[in-house]
PDB file of N, CA, C and O in Angstrom:
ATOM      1  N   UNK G   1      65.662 418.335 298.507  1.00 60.00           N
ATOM      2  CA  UNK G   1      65.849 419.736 298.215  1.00 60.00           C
ATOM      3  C   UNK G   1      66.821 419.926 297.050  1.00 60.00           C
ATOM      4  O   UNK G   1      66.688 420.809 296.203  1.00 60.00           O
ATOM      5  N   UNK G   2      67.870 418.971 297.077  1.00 62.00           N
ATOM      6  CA  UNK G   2      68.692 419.212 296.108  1.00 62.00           C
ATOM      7  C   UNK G   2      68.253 419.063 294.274  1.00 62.00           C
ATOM      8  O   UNK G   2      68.705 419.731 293.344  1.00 62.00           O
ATOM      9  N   UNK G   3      67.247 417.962 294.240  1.00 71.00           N
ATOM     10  CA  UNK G   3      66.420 417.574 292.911  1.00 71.00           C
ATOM     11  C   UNK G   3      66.183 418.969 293.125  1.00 71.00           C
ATOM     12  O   UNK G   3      67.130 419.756 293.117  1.00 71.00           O
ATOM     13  N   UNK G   4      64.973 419.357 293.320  1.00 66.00           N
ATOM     14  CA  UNK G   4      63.784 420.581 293.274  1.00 66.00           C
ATOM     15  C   UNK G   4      65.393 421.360 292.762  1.00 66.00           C
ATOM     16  O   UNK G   4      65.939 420.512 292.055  1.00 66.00           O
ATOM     17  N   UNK G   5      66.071 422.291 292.836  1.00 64.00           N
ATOM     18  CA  UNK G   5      66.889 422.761 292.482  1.00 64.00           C
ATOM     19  C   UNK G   5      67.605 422.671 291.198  1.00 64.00           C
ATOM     20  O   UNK G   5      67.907 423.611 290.463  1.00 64.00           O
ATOM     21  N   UNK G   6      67.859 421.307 291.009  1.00 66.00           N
ATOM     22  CA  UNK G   6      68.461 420.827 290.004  1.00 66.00           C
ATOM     23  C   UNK G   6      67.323 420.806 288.900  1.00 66.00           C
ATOM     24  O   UNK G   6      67.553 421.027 287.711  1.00 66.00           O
ATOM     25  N   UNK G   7      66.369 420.585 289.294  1.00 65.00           N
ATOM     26  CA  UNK G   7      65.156 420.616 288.251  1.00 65.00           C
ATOM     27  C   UNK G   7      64.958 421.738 287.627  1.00 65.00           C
ATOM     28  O   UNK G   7      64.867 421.993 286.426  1.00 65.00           O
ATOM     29  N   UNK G   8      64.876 422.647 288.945  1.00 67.00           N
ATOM     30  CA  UNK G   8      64.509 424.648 288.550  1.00 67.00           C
ATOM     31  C   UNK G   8      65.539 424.604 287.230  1.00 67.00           C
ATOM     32  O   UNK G   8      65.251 424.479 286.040  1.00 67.00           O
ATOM     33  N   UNK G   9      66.786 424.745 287.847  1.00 67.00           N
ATOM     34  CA  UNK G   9      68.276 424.734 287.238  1.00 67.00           C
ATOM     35  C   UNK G   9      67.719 424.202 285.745  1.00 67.00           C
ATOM     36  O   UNK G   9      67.624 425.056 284.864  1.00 67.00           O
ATOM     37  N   UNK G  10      67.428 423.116 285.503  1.00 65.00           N
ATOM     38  CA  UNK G  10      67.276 422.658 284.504  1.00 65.00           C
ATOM     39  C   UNK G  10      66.430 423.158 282.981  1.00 65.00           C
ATOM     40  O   UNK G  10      66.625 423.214 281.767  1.00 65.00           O
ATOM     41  N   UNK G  11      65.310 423.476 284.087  1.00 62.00           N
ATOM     42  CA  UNK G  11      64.166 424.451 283.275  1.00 62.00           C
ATOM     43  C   UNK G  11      64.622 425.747 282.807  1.00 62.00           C
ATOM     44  O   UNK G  11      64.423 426.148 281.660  1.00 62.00           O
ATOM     45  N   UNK G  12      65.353 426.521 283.873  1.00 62.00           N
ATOM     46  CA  UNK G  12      65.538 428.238 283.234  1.00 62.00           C
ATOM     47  C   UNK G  12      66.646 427.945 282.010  1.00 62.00           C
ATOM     48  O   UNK G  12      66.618 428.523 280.924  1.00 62.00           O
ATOM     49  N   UNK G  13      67.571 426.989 282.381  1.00 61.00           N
ATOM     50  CA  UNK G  13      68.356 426.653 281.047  1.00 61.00           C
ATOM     51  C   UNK G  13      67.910 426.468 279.880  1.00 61.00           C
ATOM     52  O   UNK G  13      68.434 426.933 278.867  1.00 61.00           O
ATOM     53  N   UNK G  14      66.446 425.458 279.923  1.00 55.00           N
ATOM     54  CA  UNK G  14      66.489 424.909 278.591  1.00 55.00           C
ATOM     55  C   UNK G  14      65.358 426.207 277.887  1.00 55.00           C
ATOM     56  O   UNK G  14      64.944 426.234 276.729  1.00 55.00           O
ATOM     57  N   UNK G  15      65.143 426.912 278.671  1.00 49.00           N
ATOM     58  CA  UNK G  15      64.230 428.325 278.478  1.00 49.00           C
ATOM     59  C   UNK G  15      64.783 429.286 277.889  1.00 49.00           C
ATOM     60  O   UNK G  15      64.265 429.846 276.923  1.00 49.00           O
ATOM     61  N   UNK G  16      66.162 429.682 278.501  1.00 51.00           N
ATOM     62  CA  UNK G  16      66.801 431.170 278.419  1.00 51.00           C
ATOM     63  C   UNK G  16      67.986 431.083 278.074  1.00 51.00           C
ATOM     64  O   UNK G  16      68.363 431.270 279.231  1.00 51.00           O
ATOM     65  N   UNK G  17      69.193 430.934 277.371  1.00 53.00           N
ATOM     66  CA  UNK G  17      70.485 431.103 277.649  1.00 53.00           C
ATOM     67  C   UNK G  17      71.044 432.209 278.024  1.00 53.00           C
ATOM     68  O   UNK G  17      72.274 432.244 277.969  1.00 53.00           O
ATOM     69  N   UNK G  18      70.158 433.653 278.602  1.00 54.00           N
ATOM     70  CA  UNK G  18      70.484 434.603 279.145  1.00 54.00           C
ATOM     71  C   UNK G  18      71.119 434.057 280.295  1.00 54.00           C
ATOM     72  O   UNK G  18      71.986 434.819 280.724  1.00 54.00           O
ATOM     73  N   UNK G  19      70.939 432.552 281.224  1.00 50.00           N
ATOM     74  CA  UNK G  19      71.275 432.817 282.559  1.00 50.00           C
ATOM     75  C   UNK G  19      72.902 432.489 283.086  1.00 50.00           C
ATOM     76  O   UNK G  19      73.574 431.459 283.151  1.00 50.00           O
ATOM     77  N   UNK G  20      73.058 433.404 283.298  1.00 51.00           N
ATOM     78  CA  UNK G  20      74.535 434.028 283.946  1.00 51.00           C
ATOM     79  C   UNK G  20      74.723 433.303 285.060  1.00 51.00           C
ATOM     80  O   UNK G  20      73.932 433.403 285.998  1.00 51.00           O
ATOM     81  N   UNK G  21      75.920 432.384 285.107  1.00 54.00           N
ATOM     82  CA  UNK G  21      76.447 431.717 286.322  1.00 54.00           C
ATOM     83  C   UNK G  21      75.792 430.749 286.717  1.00 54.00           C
ATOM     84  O   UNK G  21      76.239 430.567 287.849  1.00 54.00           O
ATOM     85  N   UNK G  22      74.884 429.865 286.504  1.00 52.00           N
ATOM     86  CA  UNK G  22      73.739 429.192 287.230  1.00 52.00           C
ATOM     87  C   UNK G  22      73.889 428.611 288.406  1.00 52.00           C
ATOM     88  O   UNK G  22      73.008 428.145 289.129  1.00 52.00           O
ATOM     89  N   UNK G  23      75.430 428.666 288.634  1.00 71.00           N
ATOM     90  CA  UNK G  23      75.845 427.277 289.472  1.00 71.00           C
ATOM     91  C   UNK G  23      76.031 428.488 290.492  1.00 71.00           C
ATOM     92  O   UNK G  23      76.248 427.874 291.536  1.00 71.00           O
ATOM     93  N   UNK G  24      76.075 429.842 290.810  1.00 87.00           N
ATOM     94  CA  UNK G  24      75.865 431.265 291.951  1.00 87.00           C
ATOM     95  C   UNK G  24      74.387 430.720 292.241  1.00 87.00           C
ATOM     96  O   UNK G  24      74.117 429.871 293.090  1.00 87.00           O
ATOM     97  N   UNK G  25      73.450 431.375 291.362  1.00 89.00           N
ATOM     98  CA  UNK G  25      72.808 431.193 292.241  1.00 89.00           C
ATOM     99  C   UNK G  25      71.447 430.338 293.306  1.00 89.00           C
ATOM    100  O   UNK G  25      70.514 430.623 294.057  1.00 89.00           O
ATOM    101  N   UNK G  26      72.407 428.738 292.500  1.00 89.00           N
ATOM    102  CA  UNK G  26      71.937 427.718 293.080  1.00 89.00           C
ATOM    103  C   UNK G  26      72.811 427.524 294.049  1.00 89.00           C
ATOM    104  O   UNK G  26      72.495 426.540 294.717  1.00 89.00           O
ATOM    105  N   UNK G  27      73.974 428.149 294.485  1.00 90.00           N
ATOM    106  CA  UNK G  27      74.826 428.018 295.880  1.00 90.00           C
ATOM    107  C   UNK G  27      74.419 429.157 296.510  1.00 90.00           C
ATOM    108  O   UNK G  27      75.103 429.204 297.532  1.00 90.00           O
ATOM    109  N   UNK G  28      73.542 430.301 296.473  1.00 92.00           N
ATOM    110  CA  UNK G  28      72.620 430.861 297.235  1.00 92.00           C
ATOM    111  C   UNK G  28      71.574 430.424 297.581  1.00 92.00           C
ATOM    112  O   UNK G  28      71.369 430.553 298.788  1.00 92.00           O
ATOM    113  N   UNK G  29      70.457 429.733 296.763  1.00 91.00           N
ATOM    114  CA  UNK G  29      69.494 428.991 297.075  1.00 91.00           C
ATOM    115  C   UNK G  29      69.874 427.923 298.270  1.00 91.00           C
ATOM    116  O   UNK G  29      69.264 427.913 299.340  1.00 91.00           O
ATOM    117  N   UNK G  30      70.694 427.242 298.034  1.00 91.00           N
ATOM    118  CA  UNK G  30      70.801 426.133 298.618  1.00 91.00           C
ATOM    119  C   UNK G  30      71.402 426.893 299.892  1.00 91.00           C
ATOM    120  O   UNK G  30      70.733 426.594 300.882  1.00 91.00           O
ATOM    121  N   UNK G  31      72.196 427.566 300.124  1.00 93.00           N
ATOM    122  CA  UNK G  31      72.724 427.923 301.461  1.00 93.00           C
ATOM    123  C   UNK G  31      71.760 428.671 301.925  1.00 93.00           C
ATOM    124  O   UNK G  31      71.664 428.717 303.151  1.00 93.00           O
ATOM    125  N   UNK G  32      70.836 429.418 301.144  1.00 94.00           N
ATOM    126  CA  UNK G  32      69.949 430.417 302.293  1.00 94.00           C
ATOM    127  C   UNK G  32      68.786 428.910 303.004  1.00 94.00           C
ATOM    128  O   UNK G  32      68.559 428.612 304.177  1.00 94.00           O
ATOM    129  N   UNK G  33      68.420 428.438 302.056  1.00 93.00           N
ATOM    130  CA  UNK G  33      67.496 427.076 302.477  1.00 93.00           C
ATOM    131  C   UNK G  33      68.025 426.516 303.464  1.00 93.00           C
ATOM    132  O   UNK G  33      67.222 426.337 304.380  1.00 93.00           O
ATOM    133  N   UNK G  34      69.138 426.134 303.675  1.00 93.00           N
ATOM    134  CA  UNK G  34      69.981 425.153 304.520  1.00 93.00           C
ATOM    135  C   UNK G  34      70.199 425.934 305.898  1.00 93.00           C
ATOM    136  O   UNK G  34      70.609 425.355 306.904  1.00 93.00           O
ATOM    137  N   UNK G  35      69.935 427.096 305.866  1.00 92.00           N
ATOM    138  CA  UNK G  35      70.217 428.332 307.245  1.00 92.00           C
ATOM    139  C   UNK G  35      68.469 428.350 308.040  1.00 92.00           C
ATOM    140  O   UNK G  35      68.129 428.610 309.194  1.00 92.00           O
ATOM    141  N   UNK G  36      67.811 428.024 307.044  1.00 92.00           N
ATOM    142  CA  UNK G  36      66.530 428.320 307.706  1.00 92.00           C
ATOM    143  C   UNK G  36      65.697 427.222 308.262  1.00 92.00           C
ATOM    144  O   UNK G  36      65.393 426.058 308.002  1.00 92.00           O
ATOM    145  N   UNK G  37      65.512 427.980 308.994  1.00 91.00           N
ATOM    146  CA  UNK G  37      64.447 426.661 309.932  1.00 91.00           C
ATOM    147  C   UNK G  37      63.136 426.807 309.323  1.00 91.00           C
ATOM    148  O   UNK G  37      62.509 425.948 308.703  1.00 91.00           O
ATOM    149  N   UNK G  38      62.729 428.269 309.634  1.00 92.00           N
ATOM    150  CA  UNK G  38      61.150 428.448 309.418  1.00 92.00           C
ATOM    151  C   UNK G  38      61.192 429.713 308.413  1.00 92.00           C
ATOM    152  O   UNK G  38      61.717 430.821 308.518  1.00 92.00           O
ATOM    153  N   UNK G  39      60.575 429.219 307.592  1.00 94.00           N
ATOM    154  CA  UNK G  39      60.271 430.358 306.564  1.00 94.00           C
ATOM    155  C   UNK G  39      59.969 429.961 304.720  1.00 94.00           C
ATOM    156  O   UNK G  39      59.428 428.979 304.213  1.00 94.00           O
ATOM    157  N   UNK G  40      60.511 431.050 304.164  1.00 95.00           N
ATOM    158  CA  UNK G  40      60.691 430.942 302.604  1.00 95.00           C
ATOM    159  C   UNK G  40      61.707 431.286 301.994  1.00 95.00           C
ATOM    160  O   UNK G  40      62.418 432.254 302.264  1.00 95.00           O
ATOM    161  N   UNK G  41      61.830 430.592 301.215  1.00 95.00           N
ATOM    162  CA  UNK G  41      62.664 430.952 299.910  1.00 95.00           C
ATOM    163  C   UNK G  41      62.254 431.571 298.545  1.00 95.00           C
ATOM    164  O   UNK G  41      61.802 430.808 297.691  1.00 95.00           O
ATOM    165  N   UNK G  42      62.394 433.069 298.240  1.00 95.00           N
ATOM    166  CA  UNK G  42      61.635 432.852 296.676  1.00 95.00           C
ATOM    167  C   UNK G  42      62.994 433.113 295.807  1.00 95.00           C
ATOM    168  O   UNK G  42      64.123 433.433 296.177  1.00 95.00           O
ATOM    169  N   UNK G  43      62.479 432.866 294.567  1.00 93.00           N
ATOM    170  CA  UNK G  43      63.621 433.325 293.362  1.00 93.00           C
ATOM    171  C   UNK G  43      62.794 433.682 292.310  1.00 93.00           C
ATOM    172  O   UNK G  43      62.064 433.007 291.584  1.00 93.00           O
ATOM    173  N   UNK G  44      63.056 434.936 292.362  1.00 94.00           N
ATOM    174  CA  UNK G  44      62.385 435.905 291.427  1.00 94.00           C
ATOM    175  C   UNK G  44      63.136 435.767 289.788  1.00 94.00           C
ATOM    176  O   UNK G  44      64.347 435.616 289.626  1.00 94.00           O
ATOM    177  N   UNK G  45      62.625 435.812 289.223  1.00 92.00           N
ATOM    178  CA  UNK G  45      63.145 435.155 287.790  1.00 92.00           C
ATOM    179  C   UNK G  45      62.038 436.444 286.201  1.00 92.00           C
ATOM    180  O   UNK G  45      60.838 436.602 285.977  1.00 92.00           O
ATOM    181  N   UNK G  46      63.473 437.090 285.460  1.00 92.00           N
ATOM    182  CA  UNK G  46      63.157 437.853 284.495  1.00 92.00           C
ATOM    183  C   UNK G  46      63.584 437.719 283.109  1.00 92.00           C
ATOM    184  O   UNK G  46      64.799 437.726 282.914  1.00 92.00           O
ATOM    185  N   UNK G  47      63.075 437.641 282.459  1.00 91.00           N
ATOM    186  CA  UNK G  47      63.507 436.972 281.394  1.00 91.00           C
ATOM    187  C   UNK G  47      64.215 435.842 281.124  1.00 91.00           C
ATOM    188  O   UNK G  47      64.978 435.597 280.189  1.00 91.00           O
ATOM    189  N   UNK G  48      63.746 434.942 282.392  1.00 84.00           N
ATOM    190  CA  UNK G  48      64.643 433.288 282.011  1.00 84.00           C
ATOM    191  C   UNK G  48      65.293 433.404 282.903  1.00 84.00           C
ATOM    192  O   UNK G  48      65.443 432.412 283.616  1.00 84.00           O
ATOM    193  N   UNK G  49      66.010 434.746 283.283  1.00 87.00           N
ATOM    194  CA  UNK G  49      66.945 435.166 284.151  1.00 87.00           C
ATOM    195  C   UNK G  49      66.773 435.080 285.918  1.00 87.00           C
ATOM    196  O   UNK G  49      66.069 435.948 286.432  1.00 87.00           O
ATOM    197  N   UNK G  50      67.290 434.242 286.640  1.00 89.00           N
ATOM    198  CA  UNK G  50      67.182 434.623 288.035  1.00 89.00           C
ATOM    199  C   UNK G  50      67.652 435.887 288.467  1.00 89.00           C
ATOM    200  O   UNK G  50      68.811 436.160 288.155  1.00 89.00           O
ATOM    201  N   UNK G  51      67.046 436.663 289.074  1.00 92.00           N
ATOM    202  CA  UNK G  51      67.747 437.952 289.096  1.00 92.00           C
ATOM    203  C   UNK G  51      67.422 438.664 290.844  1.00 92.00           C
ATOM    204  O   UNK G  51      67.550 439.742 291.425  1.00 92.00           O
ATOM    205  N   UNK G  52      67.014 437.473 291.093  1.00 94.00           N
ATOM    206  CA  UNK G  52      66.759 437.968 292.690  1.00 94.00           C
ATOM    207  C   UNK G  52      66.609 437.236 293.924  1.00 94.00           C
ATOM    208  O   UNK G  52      65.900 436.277 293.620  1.00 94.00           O
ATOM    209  N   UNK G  53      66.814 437.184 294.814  1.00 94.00           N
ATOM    210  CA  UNK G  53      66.605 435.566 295.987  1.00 94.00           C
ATOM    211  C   UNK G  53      66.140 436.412 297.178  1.00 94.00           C
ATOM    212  O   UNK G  53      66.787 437.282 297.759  1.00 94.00           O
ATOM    213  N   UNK G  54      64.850 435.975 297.438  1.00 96.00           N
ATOM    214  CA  UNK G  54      64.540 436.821 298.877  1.00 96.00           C
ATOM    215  C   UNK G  54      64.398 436.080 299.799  1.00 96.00           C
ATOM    216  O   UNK G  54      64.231 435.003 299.228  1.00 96.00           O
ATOM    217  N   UNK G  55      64.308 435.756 301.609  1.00 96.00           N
ATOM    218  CA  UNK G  55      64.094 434.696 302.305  1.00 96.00           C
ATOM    219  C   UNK G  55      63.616 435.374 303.191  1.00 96.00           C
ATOM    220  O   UNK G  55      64.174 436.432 303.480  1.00 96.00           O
ATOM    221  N   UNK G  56      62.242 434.888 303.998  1.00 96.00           N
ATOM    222  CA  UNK G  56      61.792 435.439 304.911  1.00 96.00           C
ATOM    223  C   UNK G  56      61.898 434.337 306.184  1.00 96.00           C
ATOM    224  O   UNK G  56      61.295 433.264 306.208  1.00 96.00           O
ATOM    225  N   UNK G  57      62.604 434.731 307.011  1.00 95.00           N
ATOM    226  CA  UNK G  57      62.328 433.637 308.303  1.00 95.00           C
ATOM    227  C   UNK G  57      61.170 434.124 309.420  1.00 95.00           C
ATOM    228  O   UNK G  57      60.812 435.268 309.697  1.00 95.00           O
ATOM    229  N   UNK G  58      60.743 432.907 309.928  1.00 93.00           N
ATOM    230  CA  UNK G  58      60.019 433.161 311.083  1.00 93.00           C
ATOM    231  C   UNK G  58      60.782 432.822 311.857  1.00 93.00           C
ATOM    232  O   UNK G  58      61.886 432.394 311.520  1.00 93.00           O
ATOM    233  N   UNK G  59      60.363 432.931 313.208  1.00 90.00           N
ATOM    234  CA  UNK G  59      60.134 432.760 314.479  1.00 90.00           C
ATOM    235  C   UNK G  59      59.579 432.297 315.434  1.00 90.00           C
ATOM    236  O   UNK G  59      59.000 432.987 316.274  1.00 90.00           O
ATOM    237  N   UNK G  60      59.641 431.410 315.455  1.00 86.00           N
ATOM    238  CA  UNK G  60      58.739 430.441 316.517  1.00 86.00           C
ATOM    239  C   UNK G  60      59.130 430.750 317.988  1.00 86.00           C
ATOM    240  O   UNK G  60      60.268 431.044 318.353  1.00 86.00           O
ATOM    241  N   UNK G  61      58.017 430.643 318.797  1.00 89.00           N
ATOM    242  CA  UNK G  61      58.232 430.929 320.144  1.00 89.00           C
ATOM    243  C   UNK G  61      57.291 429.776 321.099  1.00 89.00           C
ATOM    244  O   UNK G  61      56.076 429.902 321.255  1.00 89.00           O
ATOM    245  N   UNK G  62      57.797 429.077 321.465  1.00 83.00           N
ATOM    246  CA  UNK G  62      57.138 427.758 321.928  1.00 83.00           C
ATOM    247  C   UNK G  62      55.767 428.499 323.322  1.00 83.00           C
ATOM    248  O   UNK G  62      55.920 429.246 324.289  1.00 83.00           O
ATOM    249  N   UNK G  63      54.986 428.059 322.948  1.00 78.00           N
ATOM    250  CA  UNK G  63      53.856 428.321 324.388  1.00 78.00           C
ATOM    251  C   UNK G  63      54.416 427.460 325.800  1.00 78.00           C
ATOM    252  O   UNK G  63      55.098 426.493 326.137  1.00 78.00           O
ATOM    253  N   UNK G  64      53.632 428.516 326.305  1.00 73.00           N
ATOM    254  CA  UNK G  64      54.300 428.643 327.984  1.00 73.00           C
ATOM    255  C   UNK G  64      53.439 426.537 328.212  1.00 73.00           C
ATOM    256  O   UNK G  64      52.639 426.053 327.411  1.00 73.00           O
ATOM    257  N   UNK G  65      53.791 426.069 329.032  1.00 71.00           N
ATOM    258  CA  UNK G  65      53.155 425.209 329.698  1.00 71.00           C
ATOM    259  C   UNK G  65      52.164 425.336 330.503  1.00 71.00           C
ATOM    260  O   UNK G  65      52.233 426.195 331.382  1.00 71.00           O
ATOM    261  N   UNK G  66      50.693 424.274 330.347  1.00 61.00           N
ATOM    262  CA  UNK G  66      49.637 424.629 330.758  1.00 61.00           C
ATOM    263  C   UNK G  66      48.955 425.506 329.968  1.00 61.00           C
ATOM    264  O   UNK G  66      47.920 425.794 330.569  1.00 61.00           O
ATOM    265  N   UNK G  67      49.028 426.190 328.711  1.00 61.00           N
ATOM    266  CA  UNK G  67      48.528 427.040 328.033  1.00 61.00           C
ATOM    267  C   UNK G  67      48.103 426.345 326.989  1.00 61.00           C
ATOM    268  O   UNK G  67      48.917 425.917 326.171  1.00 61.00           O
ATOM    269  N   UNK G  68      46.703 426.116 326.853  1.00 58.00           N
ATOM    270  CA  UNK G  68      45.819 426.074 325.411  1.00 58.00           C
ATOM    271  C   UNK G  68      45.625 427.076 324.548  1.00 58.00           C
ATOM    272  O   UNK G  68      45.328 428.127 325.116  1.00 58.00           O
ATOM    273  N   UNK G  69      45.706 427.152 322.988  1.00 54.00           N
ATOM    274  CA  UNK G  69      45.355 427.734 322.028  1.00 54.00           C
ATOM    275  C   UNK G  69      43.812 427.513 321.894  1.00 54.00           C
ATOM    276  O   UNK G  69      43.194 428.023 320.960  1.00 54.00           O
TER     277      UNK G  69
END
């Protein structure tokens, strides 16, 4: 997880020098990722610029025993 990051990181840099702080909000990425069990991470990105981090979690709810899908 940490490459994939460092990679992103790498790309919007050599793209944009608009991006402000880089090292924020790859310590959001990485902490919302690291909180979640089940779900997503996106990072919305504008002009080179990261400018947004959304995370959707699920919820898993284990089936009762004796119960087929």
């Amino acid at each position: 997880m940490i490459e994939i990051i460092r990679n992103l990181s790498q790309m919007l840099q050599t793209t944009s020098s608009k991006q402000a702080e880089p090292a924020r909000w790859l310590e959001v990425v990485s902490e919302q990722v690291n909180h979640l069990r089940f779900g997503v991470v996106q990072i919305v990105v504008h002009d080179g610029r990261v400018v947004q981090i959304e995370k959707t979690e699920k919820v898993r709810l284990d089936k009762p025993d004796g119960h087929a899908t």
